[in-house]
């Protein structure tokens, strides 16, 4: 991929999007689709913040040039031309980041890379807002990931041992985004653990994150985008990955026929969504989820019901 023109200095007004832009730069080669949507989020957010002052207009103009260049380079990529595919791609990528960090956390393996993975996952969930309103599960994941990154970072910085796994979190305390996780430092005052509410990422409802079902304690796929540190040879009590099972085929689908079923445009859109999610799941070798989504699409098309 051709190098993108550099941006002018970031205006102070745009401080809140600096990490999303840095994440975009980090993914220019690793995953250009993620890089594109991070810049799109930064562009949309920047326009809302300040599009009138000269320095902000100049910055946004250069950022728009980057977006146009990326879109031209990725013109034949469905994740760019079709929002439903792009949303699934970004959501799945964020999930892999989150699962990697969550499993390292549950196993008590606290290190710089897992902290950055937690924080990056939260930034990518921010980016999902370019496709519309976040689901409740996405909001919970984002809050938990950002808080966990801050909590673990500050524990290690202060020579303390973090508490592994899900912990209480104050609902009213949000982590500020004014430091570079994994590069410099995080906010110095994270929300403190509390018994007021406890969030357990493994207790999410099936179907969270674009239909990819998360078994409790499941490990991220081996090709997780986070750069997994080399093994130190130290054994841990990490939860082992759950064996992958393929759902049984619904016998009714063998004999179902469309007949007089009248499908609405919304039905076709939902069926397309299930097929796209199935394809996305196969990218991560998740056969079970792919089959489940294909069955949902087939049932919808043949019966008009989900």
Short mmCIF file of C-alpha atoms in Angstrom, two decimals:
data_model
loop_
_atom_site.label_atom_id
_atom_site.label_comp_id
_atom_site.label_asym_id
_atom_site.label_seq_id
_atom_site.Cartn_x
_atom_site.Cartn_y
_atom_site.Cartn_z
CA UNK A 1 0.00 0.00 0.00
CA UNK A 2 1.30 3.42 -0.96
CA UNK A 3 2.34 5.70 1.88
CA UNK A 4 -0.19 8.34 2.87
CA UNK A 5 0.63 12.02 3.01
CA UNK A 6 1.47 13.14 6.51
CA UNK A 7 -0.93 15.22 8.59
CA UNK A 8 -0.16 18.67 10.03
CA UNK A 9 0.23 19.00 13.82
CA UNK A 10 -2.89 17.96 15.71
CA UNK A 11 -4.88 21.01 16.91
CA UNK A 12 -5.49 21.10 20.64
CA UNK A 13 -9.23 20.92 20.00
CA UNK A 14 -8.79 17.44 18.52
CA UNK A 15 -6.99 15.90 21.47
CA UNK A 16 -9.83 13.42 22.01
CA UNK A 17 -9.19 11.74 18.64
CA UNK A 18 -5.39 11.53 18.81
CA UNK A 19 -5.42 7.86 19.88
CA UNK A 20 -7.83 6.87 17.12
CA UNK A 21 -5.49 8.48 14.59
CA UNK A 22 -2.50 6.71 16.11
CA UNK A 23 -4.40 3.42 15.93
CA UNK A 24 -5.04 4.15 12.26
CA UNK A 25 -1.32 4.63 11.63
CA UNK A 26 -0.50 1.40 13.44
CA UNK A 27 -2.92 -0.50 11.20
CA UNK A 28 -2.01 0.99 7.81
CA UNK A 29 -0.09 -2.19 6.98
CA UNK A 30 -1.63 -4.62 9.46
CA UNK A 31 -5.27 -4.02 8.48
CA UNK A 32 -5.99 -1.09 6.10
CA UNK A 33 -9.76 -1.49 6.61
CA UNK A 34 -9.38 -0.81 10.33
CA UNK A 35 -7.08 2.12 9.51
CA UNK A 36 -9.68 3.57 7.13
CA UNK A 37 -12.55 3.48 9.60
CA UNK A 38 -10.39 4.89 12.41
CA UNK A 39 -9.66 7.89 10.20
CA UNK A 40 -13.32 8.16 9.19
CA UNK A 41 -14.30 8.25 12.87
CA UNK A 42 -11.66 10.91 13.54
CA UNK A 43 -12.92 12.93 10.59
CA UNK A 44 -16.56 12.79 11.64
CA UNK A 45 -15.72 13.56 15.27
CA UNK A 46 -13.39 16.40 14.32
CA UNK A 47 -16.07 17.99 12.13
CA UNK A 48 -18.41 18.04 15.13
CA UNK A 49 -15.77 19.53 17.42
CA UNK A 50 -14.47 22.37 15.24
CA UNK A 51 -14.62 22.77 11.47
CA UNK A 52 -14.28 26.55 11.33
CA UNK A 53 -10.97 27.67 12.83
CA UNK A 54 -8.13 27.77 10.25
CA UNK A 55 -5.90 25.17 11.91
CA UNK A 56 -8.77 22.73 12.33
CA UNK A 57 -9.96 23.23 8.75
CA UNK A 58 -6.44 22.62 7.46
CA UNK A 59 -6.08 19.46 9.55
CA UNK A 60 -9.47 18.09 8.48
CA UNK A 61 -8.70 18.85 4.85
CA UNK A 62 -5.49 16.80 5.00
CA UNK A 63 -7.29 14.02 6.85
CA UNK A 64 -9.93 13.99 4.12
CA UNK A 65 -7.13 13.60 1.56
CA UNK A 66 -5.89 10.55 3.46
CA UNK A 67 -9.39 9.07 3.50
CA UNK A 68 -9.85 9.59 -0.23
CA UNK A 69 -6.46 8.02 -0.95
CA UNK A 70 -7.29 5.01 1.22
CA UNK A 71 -10.72 4.61 -0.34
CA UNK A 72 -9.14 4.62 -3.79
CA UNK A 73 -6.58 2.00 -2.77
CA UNK A 74 -9.28 -0.18 -1.18
CA UNK A 75 -11.91 0.45 -3.84
CA UNK A 76 -12.55 -3.25 -4.52
CA UNK A 77 -12.78 -4.23 -0.83
CA UNK A 78 -16.34 -5.09 0.27
CA UNK A 79 -15.56 -3.90 3.80
CA UNK A 80 -15.24 -0.40 2.33
CA UNK A 81 -18.00 -0.50 -0.30
CA UNK A 82 -20.61 -2.19 1.94
CA UNK A 83 -21.19 -0.84 5.43
CA UNK A 84 -22.64 -4.09 6.74
CA UNK A 85 -19.40 -5.91 5.85
CA UNK A 86 -17.26 -3.11 7.22
CA UNK A 87 -19.14 -3.10 10.50
CA UNK A 88 -18.75 -6.87 10.90
CA UNK A 89 -15.04 -6.65 10.06
CA UNK A 90 -14.35 -3.93 12.61
CA UNK A 91 -16.52 -5.53 15.29
CA UNK A 92 -14.81 -8.89 14.91
CA UNK A 93 -11.38 -7.26 15.02
CA UNK A 94 -12.27 -5.39 18.21
CA UNK A 95 -13.60 -8.62 19.72
CA UNK A 96 -10.34 -10.45 19.01
CA UNK A 97 -8.40 -7.64 20.68
CA UNK A 98 -10.74 -7.74 23.68
CA UNK A 99 -10.67 -11.53 24.04
CA UNK A 100 -6.89 -11.67 23.85
CA UNK A 101 -6.53 -9.08 26.63
CA UNK A 102 -9.34 -10.59 28.71
CA UNK A 103 -7.79 -14.05 28.59
CA UNK A 104 -4.36 -12.72 29.52
CA UNK A 105 -6.02 -10.87 32.41
CA UNK A 106 -7.95 -13.92 33.62
CA UNK A 107 -4.74 -15.97 33.51
CA UNK A 108 -2.93 -13.36 35.60
CA UNK A 109 -0.49 -12.47 32.82
CA UNK A 110 -0.21 -8.70 33.15
CA UNK A 111 1.99 -6.96 30.60
CA UNK A 112 2.21 -3.93 28.35
CA UNK A 113 0.76 -5.65 25.29
CA UNK A 114 -2.41 -6.85 27.02
CA UNK A 115 -2.96 -3.36 28.44
CA UNK A 116 -2.67 -1.83 24.99
CA UNK A 117 -4.96 -4.51 23.54
CA UNK A 118 -7.67 -3.67 26.10
CA UNK A 119 -7.35 0.03 25.30
CA UNK A 120 -7.21 -0.45 21.53
CA UNK A 121 -10.35 -2.59 21.68
CA UNK A 122 -12.14 0.26 23.44
CA UNK A 123 -10.99 2.72 20.77
CA UNK A 124 -12.23 0.46 17.98
CA UNK A 125 -15.63 0.24 19.68
CA UNK A 126 -15.66 4.05 19.56
CA UNK A 127 -15.08 3.75 15.82
CA UNK A 128 -18.12 1.47 15.45
CA UNK A 129 -20.29 4.55 15.97
CA UNK A 130 -19.64 5.49 12.32
CA UNK A 131 -22.14 2.72 11.51
CA UNK A 132 -24.77 3.84 14.02
CA UNK A 133 -25.62 3.57 17.70
CA UNK A 134 -23.66 1.07 19.78
CA UNK A 135 -25.37 -1.98 21.23
CA UNK A 136 -25.56 -2.32 25.01
CA UNK A 137 -22.95 -5.11 24.83
CA UNK A 138 -20.56 -2.87 22.91
CA UNK A 139 -21.00 -0.08 25.45
CA UNK A 140 -20.25 -2.49 28.33
CA UNK A 141 -17.22 -3.93 26.56
CA UNK A 142 -15.84 -0.45 25.89
CA UNK A 143 -16.26 0.75 29.46
CA UNK A 144 -14.81 -2.42 30.93
CA UNK A 145 -11.84 -2.56 28.53
CA UNK A 146 -10.90 1.07 29.09
CA UNK A 147 -11.22 0.77 32.83
CA UNK A 148 -9.24 -2.48 32.95
CA UNK A 149 -6.41 -0.99 30.90
CA UNK A 150 -6.15 1.96 33.29
CA UNK A 151 -6.46 -0.16 36.42
CA UNK A 152 -3.80 -2.70 35.41
CA UNK A 153 -1.43 -0.02 34.13
CA UNK A 154 -1.55 1.93 37.37
CA UNK A 155 -1.17 -1.20 39.50
CA UNK A 156 1.99 -2.18 37.63
CA UNK A 157 3.28 1.39 37.72
CA UNK A 158 2.83 1.49 41.50
CA UNK A 159 4.34 -1.96 42.06
CA UNK A 160 1.00 -3.52 43.00
CA UNK A 161 -0.47 -6.82 41.81
CA UNK A 162 -3.69 -6.27 39.82
CA UNK A 163 -6.78 -8.29 40.57
CA UNK A 164 -7.25 -10.78 37.74
CA UNK A 165 -10.56 -11.25 35.95
CA UNK A 166 -13.82 -9.32 36.25
CA UNK A 167 -13.93 -6.81 39.07
CA UNK A 168 -16.40 -4.22 40.28
CA UNK A 169 -16.53 -0.92 38.47
CA UNK A 170 -18.11 2.39 39.36
CA UNK A 171 -20.73 3.11 36.70
CA UNK A 172 -20.32 6.89 36.93
CA UNK A 173 -16.55 7.01 36.50
CA UNK A 174 -15.27 7.17 32.94
CA UNK A 175 -11.63 6.85 32.01
CA UNK A 176 -10.19 9.85 30.22
CA UNK A 177 -8.36 9.30 26.96
CA UNK A 178 -5.42 11.61 27.41
CA UNK A 179 -2.49 9.20 27.48
CA UNK A 180 -0.97 6.67 25.15
CA UNK A 181 -1.57 3.20 26.53
CA UNK A 182 1.37 0.94 26.06
CA UNK A 183 3.60 3.78 24.90
CA UNK A 184 3.79 6.35 27.68
CA UNK A 185 1.27 6.21 30.48
CA UNK A 186 -2.40 6.09 31.32
CA UNK A 187 -4.55 8.40 33.41
CA UNK A 188 -3.29 8.44 36.98
CA UNK A 189 -6.68 8.28 38.66
CA UNK A 190 -8.70 5.28 37.43
CA UNK A 191 -12.07 4.40 38.94
CA UNK A 192 -11.55 2.27 42.04
CA UNK A 193 -13.05 -1.24 42.32
CA UNK A 194 -16.44 -1.22 43.95
CA UNK A 195 -19.05 -3.78 44.87
CA UNK A 196 -21.78 -1.53 43.47
CA UNK A 197 -21.80 -3.40 40.18
CA UNK A 198 -19.77 -6.19 38.66
CA UNK A 199 -19.28 -6.69 34.95
CA UNK A 200 -18.22 -10.11 33.72
CA UNK A 201 -17.39 -10.16 29.98
CA UNK A 202 -18.18 -13.89 29.82
CA UNK A 203 -21.79 -13.30 30.85
CA UNK A 204 -22.85 -11.52 27.69
CA UNK A 205 -25.86 -12.74 25.81
CA UNK A 206 -25.30 -15.09 22.85
CA UNK A 207 -24.97 -13.25 19.60
CA UNK A 208 -22.93 -10.35 20.93
CA UNK A 209 -20.47 -8.91 18.45
CA UNK A 210 -22.13 -9.61 15.15
CA UNK A 211 -23.38 -13.08 15.96
CA UNK A 212 -20.05 -14.44 17.17
CA UNK A 213 -20.92 -16.31 20.33
CA UNK A 214 -18.33 -16.05 23.08
CA UNK A 215 -17.95 -19.14 25.28
CA UNK A 216 -17.04 -18.22 28.88
CA UNK A 217 -13.27 -17.85 29.16
CA UNK A 218 -12.76 -18.62 25.50
CA UNK A 219 -9.38 -17.69 24.09
CA UNK A 220 -8.91 -15.46 21.11
CA UNK A 221 -7.97 -17.21 17.85
CA UNK A 222 -4.28 -17.94 17.35
CA UNK A 223 -4.01 -15.20 14.72
CA UNK A 224 -5.18 -12.49 17.09
CA UNK A 225 -4.15 -9.02 15.86
CA UNK A 226 -2.44 -8.30 19.16
CA UNK A 227 1.25 -9.16 19.14
CA UNK A 228 1.42 -12.01 21.61
CA UNK A 229 4.66 -11.99 23.62
CA UNK A 230 6.94 -14.99 23.38
CA UNK A 231 6.36 -17.68 25.98
CA UNK A 232 8.51 -17.44 29.06
CA UNK A 233 8.07 -21.09 29.87
CA UNK A 234 6.06 -20.28 32.97
CA UNK A 235 2.91 -22.35 33.33
CA UNK A 236 -0.35 -20.68 34.21
CA UNK A 237 -3.89 -21.57 35.18
CA UNK A 238 -5.37 -20.13 32.01
CA UNK A 239 -8.72 -21.51 30.97
CA UNK A 240 -8.25 -23.84 28.03
CA UNK A 241 -10.03 -23.08 24.75
CA UNK A 242 -13.42 -24.71 24.39
CA UNK A 243 -13.53 -27.36 21.64
CA UNK A 244 -15.30 -26.09 18.57
CA UNK A 245 -18.58 -27.82 17.80
CA UNK A 246 -20.71 -27.50 14.70
CA UNK A 247 -24.45 -27.03 15.39
CA UNK A 248 -26.71 -29.76 14.11
CA UNK A 249 -28.68 -28.93 11.00
CA UNK A 250 -32.32 -28.12 11.65
CA UNK A 251 -34.27 -30.96 9.95
CA UNK A 252 -37.08 -28.54 9.02
CA UNK A 253 -34.67 -26.68 6.77
CA UNK A 254 -34.20 -29.74 4.58
CA UNK A 255 -37.83 -29.73 3.49
CA UNK A 256 -38.72 -26.04 3.83
CA UNK A 257 -39.91 -24.37 0.68
CA UNK A 258 -40.62 -20.72 0.06
CA UNK A 259 -44.12 -21.33 -1.29
CA UNK A 260 -46.34 -18.32 -0.72
CA UNK A 261 -43.95 -16.65 1.70
CA UNK A 262 -43.75 -12.93 0.98
CA UNK A 263 -40.45 -11.40 1.96
CA UNK A 264 -40.03 -7.70 2.67
CA UNK A 265 -36.96 -5.62 1.75
CA UNK A 266 -36.03 -5.74 5.44
CA UNK A 267 -36.10 -9.55 5.34
CA UNK A 268 -33.64 -9.58 2.46
CA UNK A 269 -31.40 -7.13 4.31
CA UNK A 270 -31.39 -9.29 7.43
CA UNK A 271 -30.66 -12.42 5.40
CA UNK A 272 -27.76 -10.63 3.74
CA UNK A 273 -26.52 -9.59 7.16
CA UNK A 274 -26.51 -13.19 8.41
CA UNK A 275 -24.60 -14.32 5.32
CA UNK A 276 -22.02 -11.56 5.78
CA UNK A 277 -21.61 -12.46 9.45
CA UNK A 278 -21.14 -16.11 8.47
CA UNK A 279 -18.41 -15.12 6.04
CA UNK A 280 -16.75 -12.99 8.66
CA UNK A 281 -16.87 -15.84 11.19
CA UNK A 282 -15.16 -18.14 8.67
CA UNK A 283 -12.31 -15.65 8.43
CA UNK A 284 -11.61 -16.53 12.05
CA UNK A 285 -12.22 -20.28 11.49
CA UNK A 286 -15.35 -20.15 13.65
CA UNK A 287 -17.34 -22.87 11.89
CA UNK A 288 -20.08 -23.09 14.52
CA UNK A 289 -21.00 -19.42 14.28
CA UNK A 290 -20.85 -19.52 10.48
CA UNK A 291 -23.30 -22.45 10.36
CA UNK A 292 -25.66 -20.81 12.84
CA UNK A 293 -25.82 -17.59 10.83
CA UNK A 294 -26.33 -19.45 7.56
CA UNK A 295 -29.18 -21.42 9.15
CA UNK A 296 -30.77 -18.17 10.31
CA UNK A 297 -30.53 -16.78 6.77
CA UNK A 298 -32.02 -19.95 5.27
CA UNK A 299 -34.86 -20.08 7.80
CA UNK A 300 -35.71 -16.44 7.15
CA UNK A 301 -35.72 -16.88 3.37
CA UNK A 302 -37.81 -20.06 3.42
CA UNK A 303 -40.32 -19.24 6.17
CA UNK A 304 -40.28 -15.47 6.44
CA UNK A 305 -39.54 -15.84 10.15
CA UNK A 306 -36.34 -15.80 12.21
#
